[in-house]
PDB file of C-alpha atoms and ligand atoms in Angstrom:
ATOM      1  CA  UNK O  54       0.000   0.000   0.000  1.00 57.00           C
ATOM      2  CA  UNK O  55       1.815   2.875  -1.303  1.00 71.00           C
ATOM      3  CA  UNK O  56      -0.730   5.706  -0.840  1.00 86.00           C
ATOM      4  CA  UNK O  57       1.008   7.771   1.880  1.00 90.00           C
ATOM      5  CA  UNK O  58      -0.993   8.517   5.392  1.00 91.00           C
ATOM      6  CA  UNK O  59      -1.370  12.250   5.751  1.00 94.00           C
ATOM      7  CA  UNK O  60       0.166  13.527   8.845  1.00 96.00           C
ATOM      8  CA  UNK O  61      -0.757  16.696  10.079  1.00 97.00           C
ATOM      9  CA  UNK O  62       2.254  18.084  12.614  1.00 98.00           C
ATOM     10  CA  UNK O  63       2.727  21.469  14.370  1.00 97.00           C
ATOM     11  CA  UNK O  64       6.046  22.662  15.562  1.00 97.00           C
ATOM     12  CA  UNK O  65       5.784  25.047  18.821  1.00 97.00           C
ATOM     13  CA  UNK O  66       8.440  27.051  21.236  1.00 97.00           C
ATOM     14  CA  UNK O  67       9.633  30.252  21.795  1.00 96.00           C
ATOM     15  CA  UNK O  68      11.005  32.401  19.219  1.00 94.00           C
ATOM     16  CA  UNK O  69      14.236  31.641  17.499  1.00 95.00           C
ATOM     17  CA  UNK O  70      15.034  28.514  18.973  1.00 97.00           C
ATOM     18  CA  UNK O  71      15.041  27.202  15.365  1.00 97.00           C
ATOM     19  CA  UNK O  72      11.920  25.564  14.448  1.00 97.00           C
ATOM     20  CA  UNK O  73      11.929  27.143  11.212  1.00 96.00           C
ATOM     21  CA  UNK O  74      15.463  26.019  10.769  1.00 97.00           C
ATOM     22  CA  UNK O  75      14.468  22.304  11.547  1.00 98.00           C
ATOM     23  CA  UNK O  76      11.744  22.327   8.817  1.00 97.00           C
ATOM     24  CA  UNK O  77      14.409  23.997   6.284  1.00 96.00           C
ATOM     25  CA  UNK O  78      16.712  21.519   7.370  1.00 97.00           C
ATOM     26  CA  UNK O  79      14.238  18.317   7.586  1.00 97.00           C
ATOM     27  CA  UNK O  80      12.412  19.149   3.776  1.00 96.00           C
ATOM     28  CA  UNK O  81      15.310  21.411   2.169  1.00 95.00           C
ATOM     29  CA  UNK O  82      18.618  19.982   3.804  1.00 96.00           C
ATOM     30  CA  UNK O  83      19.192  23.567   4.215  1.00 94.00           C
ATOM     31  CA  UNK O  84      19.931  26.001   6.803  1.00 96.00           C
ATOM     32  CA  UNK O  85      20.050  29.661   6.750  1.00 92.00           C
ATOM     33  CA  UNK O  86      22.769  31.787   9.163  1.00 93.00           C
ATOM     34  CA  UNK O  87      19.843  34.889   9.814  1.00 85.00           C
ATOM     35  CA  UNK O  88      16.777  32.986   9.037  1.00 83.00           C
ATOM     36  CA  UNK O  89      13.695  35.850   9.483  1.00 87.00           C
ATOM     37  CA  UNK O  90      11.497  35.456  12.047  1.00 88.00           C
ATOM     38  CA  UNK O  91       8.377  33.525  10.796  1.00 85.00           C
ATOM     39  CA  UNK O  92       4.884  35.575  10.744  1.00 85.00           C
ATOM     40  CA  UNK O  93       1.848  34.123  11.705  1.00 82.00           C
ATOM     41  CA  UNK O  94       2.602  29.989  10.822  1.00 86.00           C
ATOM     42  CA  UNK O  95       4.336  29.075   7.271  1.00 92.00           C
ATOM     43  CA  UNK O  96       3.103  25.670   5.962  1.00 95.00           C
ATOM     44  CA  UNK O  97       5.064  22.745   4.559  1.00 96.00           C
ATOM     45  CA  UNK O  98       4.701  19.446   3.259  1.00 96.00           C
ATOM     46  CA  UNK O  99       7.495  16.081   3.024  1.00 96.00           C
ATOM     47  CA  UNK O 100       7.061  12.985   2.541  1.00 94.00           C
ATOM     48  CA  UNK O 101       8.614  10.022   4.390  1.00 91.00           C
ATOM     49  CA  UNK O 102       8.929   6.109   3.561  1.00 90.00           C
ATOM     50  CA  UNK O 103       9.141   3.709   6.534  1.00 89.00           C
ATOM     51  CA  UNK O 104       9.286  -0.158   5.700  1.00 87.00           C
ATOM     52  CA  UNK O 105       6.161  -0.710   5.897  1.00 85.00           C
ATOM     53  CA  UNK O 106       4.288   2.887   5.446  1.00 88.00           C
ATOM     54  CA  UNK O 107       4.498   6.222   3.948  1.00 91.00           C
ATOM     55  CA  UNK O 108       3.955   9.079   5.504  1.00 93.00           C
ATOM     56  CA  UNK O 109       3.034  12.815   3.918  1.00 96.00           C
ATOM     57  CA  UNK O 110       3.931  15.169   6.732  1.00 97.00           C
ATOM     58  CA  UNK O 111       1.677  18.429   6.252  1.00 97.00           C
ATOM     59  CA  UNK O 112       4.028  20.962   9.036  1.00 97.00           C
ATOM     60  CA  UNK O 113       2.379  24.269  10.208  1.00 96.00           C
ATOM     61  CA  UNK O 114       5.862  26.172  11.566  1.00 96.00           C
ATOM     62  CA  UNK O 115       4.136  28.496  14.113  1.00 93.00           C
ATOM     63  CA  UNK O 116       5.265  31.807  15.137  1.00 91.00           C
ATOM     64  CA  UNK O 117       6.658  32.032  18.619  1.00 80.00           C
ATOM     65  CA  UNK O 118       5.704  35.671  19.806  1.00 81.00           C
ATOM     66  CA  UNK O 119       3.333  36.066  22.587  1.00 80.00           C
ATOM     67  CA  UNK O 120       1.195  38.324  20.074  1.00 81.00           C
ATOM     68  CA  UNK O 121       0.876  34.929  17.982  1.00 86.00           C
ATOM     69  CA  UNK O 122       0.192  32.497  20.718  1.00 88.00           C
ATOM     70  CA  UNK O 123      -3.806  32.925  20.355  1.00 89.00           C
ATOM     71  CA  UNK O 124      -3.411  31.258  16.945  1.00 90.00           C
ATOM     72  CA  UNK O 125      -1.643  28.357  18.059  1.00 93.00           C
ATOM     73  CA  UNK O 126      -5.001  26.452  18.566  1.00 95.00           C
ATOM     74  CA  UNK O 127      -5.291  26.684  15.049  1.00 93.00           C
ATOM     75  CA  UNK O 128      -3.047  24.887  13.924  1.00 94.00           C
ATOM     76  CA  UNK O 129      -2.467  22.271  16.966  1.00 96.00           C
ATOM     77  CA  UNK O 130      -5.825  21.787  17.010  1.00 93.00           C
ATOM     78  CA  UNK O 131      -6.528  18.178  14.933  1.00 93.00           C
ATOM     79  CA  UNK O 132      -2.637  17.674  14.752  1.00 97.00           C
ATOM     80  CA  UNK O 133      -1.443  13.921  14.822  1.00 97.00           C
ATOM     81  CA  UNK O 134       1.648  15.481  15.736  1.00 98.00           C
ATOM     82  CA  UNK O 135       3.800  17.895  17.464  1.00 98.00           C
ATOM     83  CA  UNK O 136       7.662  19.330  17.774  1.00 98.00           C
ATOM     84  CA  UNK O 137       7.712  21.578  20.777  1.00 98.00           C
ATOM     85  CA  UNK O 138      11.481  23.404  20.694  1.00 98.00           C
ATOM     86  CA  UNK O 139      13.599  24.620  22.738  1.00 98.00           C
ATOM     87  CA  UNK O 140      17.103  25.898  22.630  1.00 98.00           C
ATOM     88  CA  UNK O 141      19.712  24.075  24.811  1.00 98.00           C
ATOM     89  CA  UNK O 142      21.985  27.174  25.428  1.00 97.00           C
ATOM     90  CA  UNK O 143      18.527  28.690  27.062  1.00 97.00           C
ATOM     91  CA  UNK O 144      16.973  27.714  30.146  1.00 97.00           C
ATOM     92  CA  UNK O 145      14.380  29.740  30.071  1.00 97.00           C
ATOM     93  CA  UNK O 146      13.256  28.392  26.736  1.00 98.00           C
ATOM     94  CA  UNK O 147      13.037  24.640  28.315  1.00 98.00           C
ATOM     95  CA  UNK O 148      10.609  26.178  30.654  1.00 98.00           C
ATOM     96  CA  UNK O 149       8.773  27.921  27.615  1.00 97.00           C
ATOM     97  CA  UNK O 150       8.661  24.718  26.460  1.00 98.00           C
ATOM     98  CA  UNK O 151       7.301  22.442  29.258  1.00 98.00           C
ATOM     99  CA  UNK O 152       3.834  25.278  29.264  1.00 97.00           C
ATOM    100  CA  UNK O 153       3.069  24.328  25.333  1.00 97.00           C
ATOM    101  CA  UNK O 154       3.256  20.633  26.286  1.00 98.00           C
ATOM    102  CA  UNK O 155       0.534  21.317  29.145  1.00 98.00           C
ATOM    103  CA  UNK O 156      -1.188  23.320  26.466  1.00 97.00           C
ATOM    104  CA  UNK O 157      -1.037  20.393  24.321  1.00 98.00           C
ATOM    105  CA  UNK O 158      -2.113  17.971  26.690  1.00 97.00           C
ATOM    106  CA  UNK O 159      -5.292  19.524  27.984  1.00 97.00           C
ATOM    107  CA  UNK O 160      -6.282  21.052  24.663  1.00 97.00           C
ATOM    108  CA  UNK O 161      -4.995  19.023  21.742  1.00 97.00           C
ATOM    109  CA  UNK O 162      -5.905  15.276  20.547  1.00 95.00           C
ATOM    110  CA  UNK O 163      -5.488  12.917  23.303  1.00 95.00           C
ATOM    111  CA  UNK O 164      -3.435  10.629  21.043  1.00 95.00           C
ATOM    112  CA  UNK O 165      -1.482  13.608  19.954  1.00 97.00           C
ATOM    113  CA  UNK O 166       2.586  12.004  19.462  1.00 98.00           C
ATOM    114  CA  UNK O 167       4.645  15.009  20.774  1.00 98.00           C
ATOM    115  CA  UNK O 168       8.339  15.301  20.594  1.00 98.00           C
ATOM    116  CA  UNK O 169      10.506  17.422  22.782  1.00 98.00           C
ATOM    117  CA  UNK O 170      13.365  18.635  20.687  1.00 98.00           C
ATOM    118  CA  UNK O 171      16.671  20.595  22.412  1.00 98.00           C
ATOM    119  CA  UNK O 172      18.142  22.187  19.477  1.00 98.00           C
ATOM    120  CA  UNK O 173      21.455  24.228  18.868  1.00 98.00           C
ATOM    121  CA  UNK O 174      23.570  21.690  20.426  1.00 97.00           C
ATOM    122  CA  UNK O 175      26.469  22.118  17.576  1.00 96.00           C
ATOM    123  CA  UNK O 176      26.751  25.253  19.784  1.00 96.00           C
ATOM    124  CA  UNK O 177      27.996  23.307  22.969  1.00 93.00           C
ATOM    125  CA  UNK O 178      29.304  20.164  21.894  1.00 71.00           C
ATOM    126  CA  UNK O 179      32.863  19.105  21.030  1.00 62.00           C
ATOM    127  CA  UNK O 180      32.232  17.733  17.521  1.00 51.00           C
ATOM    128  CA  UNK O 181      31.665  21.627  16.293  1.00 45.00           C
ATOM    129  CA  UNK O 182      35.482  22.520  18.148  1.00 50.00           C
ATOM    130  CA  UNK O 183      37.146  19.031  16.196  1.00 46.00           C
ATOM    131  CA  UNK O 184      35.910  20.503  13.194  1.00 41.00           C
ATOM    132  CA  UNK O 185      37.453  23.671  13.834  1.00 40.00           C
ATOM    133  CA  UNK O 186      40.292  22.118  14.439  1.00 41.00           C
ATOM    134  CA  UNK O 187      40.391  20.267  10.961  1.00 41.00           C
ATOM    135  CA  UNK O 188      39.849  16.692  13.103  1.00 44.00           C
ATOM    136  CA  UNK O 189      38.339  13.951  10.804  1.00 44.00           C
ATOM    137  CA  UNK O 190      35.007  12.595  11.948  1.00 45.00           C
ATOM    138  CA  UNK O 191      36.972   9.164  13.799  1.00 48.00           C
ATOM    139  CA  UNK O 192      36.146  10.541  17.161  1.00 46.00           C
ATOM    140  CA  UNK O 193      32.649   9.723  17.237  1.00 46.00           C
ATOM    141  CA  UNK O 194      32.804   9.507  20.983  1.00 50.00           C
ATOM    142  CA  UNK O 195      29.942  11.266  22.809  1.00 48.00           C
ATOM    143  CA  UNK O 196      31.452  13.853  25.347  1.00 50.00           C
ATOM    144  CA  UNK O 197      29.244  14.921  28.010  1.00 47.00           C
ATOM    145  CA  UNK O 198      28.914  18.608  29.082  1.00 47.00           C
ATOM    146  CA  UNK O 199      31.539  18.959  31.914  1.00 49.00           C
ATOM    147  CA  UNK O 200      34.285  19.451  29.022  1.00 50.00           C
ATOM    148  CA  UNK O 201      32.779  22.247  28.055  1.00 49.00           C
ATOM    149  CA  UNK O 202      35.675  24.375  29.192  1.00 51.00           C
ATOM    150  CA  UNK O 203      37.982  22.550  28.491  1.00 50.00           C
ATOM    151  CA  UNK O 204      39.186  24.132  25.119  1.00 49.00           C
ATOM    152  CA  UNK O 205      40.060  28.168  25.662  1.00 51.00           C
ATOM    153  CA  UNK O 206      40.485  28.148  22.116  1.00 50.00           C
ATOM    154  CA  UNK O 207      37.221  28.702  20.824  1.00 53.00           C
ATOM    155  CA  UNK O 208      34.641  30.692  22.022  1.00 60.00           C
ATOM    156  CA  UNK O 209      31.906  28.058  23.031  1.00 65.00           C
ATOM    157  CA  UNK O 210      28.628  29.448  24.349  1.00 83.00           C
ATOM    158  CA  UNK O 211      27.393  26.928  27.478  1.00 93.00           C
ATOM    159  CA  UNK O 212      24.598  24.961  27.419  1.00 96.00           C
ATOM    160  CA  UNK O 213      22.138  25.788  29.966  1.00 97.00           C
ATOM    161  CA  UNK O 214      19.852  22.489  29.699  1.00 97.00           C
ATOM    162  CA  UNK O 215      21.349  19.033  30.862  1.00 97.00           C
ATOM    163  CA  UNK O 216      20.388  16.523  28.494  1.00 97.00           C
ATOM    164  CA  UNK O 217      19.034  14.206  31.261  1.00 97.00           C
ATOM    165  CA  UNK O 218      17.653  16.770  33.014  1.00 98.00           C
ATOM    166  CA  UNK O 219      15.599  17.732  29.796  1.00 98.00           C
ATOM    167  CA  UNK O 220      15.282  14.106  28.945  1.00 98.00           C
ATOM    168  CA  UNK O 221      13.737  13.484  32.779  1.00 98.00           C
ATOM    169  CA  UNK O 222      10.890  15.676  32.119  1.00 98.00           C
ATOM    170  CA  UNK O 223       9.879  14.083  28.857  1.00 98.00           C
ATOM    171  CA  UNK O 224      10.053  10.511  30.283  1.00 98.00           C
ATOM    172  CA  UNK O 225       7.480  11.835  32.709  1.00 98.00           C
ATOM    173  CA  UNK O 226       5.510  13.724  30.488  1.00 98.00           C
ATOM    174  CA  UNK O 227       5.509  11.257  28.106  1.00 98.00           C
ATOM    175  CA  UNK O 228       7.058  12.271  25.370  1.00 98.00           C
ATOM    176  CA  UNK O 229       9.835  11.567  22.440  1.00 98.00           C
ATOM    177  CA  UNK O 230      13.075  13.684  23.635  1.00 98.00           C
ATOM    178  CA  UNK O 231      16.093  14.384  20.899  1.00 98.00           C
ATOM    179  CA  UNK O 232      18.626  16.681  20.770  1.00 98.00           C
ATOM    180  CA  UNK O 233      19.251  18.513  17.588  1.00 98.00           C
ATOM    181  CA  UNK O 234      21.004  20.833  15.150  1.00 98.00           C
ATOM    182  CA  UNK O 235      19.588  22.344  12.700  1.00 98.00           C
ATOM    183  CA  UNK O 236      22.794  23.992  11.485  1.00 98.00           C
ATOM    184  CA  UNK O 237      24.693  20.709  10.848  1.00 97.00           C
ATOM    185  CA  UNK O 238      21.921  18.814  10.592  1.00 98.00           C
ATOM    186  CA  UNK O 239      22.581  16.427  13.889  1.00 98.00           C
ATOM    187  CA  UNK O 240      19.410  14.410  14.861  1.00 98.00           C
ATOM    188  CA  UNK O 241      16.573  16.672  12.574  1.00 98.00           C
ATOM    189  CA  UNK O 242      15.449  13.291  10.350  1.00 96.00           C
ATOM    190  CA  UNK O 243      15.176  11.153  13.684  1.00 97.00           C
ATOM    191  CA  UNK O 244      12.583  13.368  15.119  1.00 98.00           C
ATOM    192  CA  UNK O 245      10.520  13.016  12.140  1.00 97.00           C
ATOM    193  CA  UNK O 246      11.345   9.075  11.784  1.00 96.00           C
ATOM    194  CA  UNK O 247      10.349   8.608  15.262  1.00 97.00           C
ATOM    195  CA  UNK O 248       7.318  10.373  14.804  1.00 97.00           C
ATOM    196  CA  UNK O 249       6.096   8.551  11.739  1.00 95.00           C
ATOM    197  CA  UNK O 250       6.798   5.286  13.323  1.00 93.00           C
ATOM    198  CA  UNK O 251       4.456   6.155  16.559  1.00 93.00           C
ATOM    199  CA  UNK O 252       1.734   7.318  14.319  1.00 89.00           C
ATOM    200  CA  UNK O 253      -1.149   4.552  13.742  1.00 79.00           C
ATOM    201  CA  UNK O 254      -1.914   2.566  10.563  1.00 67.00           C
ATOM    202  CA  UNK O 255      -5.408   3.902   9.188  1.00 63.00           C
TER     203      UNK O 255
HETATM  204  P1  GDP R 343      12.254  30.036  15.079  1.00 61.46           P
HETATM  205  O1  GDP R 343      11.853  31.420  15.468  1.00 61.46           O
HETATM  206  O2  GDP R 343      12.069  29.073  16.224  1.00 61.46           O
HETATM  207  O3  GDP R 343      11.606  29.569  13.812  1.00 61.46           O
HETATM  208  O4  GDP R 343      13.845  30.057  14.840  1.00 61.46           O
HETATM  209  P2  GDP R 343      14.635  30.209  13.444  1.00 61.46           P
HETATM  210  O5  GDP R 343      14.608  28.917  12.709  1.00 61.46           O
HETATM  211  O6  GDP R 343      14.141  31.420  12.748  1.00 61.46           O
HETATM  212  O7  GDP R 343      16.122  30.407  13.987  1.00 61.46           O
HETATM  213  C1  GDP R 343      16.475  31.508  14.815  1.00 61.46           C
HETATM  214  C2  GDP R 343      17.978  31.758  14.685  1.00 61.46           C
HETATM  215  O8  GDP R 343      18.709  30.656  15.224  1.00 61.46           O
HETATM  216  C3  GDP R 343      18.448  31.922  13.232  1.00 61.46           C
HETATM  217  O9  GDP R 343      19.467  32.896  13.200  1.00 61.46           O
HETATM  218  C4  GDP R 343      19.004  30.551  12.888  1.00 61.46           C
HETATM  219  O10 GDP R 343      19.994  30.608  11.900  1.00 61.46           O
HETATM  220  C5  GDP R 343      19.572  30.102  14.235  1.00 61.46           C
HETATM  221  N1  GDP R 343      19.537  28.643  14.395  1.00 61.46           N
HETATM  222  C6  GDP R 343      18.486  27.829  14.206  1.00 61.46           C
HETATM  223  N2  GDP R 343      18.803  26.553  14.444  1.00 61.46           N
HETATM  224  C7  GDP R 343      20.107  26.555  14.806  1.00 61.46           C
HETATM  225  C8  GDP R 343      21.030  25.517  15.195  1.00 61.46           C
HETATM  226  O11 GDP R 343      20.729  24.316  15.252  1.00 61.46           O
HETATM  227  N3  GDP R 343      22.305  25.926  15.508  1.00 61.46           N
HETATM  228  C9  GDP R 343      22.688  27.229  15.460  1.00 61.46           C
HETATM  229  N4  GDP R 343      23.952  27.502  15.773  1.00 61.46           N
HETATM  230  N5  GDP R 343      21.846  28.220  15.111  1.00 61.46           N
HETATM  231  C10 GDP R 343      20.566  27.881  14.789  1.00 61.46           C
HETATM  232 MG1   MG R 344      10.149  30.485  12.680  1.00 61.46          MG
END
């Protein structure tokens, strides 16, 4: 059966944590250094194959300002799907972040699949400083944040959200978790894979 399920999936967070970026990135394998600020909600489509399904993702990329937050319903409202961001090098974002999946929960569809996405890591983790060091990819070793200072370097921005500490909260709250970069592209198709592999067969 080759006829793809439709999939309709809203991303949500504050403003410029990068959800625009991780649609460019997911449908264009793009990304954009000054991306504008989105107005309103801009809508996309992509499709994705899984063994045995295919899915047609239909993404309304919200706005994050306040002002915008009374259209939100909108677009979350009927959605099979969500991507609530936030941006690991700020807190307060996380928190941001945490209120749109109560939002969600009392006010979306019950079977809603959300996804908790911590984005900008390139900006904390060692891969981006091996790069800039003109290191080949062979150390694929995770490093965990307390190296963060551990290179003077480059100037390395911190990360202000623990993984596990982020990853905590969305055990509880039920939810996917992933950490991401839309810049180099780090995790952004896994969200979506996971996503289309929790969503029913019709
Ligand atoms: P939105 O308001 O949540 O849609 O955020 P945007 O996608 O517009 O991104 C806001 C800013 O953050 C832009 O300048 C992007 O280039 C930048 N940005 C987005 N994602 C990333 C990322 O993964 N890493 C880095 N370093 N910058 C990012
Ligand atoms: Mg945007």
């Amino acid at each position: 059966n080759m006829k793809p399920v439709q999939v309709k999936l809203v991303l949500l967070g504050e403003a410029a944590v990068g959800k625009s970026s991780l649609v460019l990135r997911f449908v264009n394998n793009e990304f954009q250094e000054n991306k504008e600020p989105t107005i309103g909600a801009a809508f996309l489509t992509q499709k994705c194959r899984l063994e045995d399904k295919s899915i047609k993702f239909e993404i309304w990329d919200t706005a994050g300002q306040e002002r915008f937050h009374s259209l939100a319903p909108m677009y979350y409202r009927n959605a099979q799907a969500a991507v609530v961001v936030y941006d690991v090098t700020k807190a307060s974002s996380l928190e941001k972040a945490k209120s749109w999946v109560k939002e969600l929960q009392r006010q979306a569809n019950p079977n809603i699949v959300i996804a908790l996405t911590g984005n900008k890591v390139d900006l904390v983790q060692e891969e981006g400083s091996s790069e800039s060091r003109g290191e080949g990819s062979d150390n694929e070793q995770e490093q965990e944040d307390e190296d963060e200072d551990d290179d003077e370097d480059n100037y390395r921005i911190s990360r202000q959200v623990p993984t596990e500490e982020a990853r905590a909260y969305a055990d509880e709250a039920g939810l996917l978790f992933f950490e991401t970069s839309a810049k180099n592209g780090k995790g952004v198709a896994e969200v979506f894979l996971e996503i289309a592999k929790k969503i029913p067969l019709e």
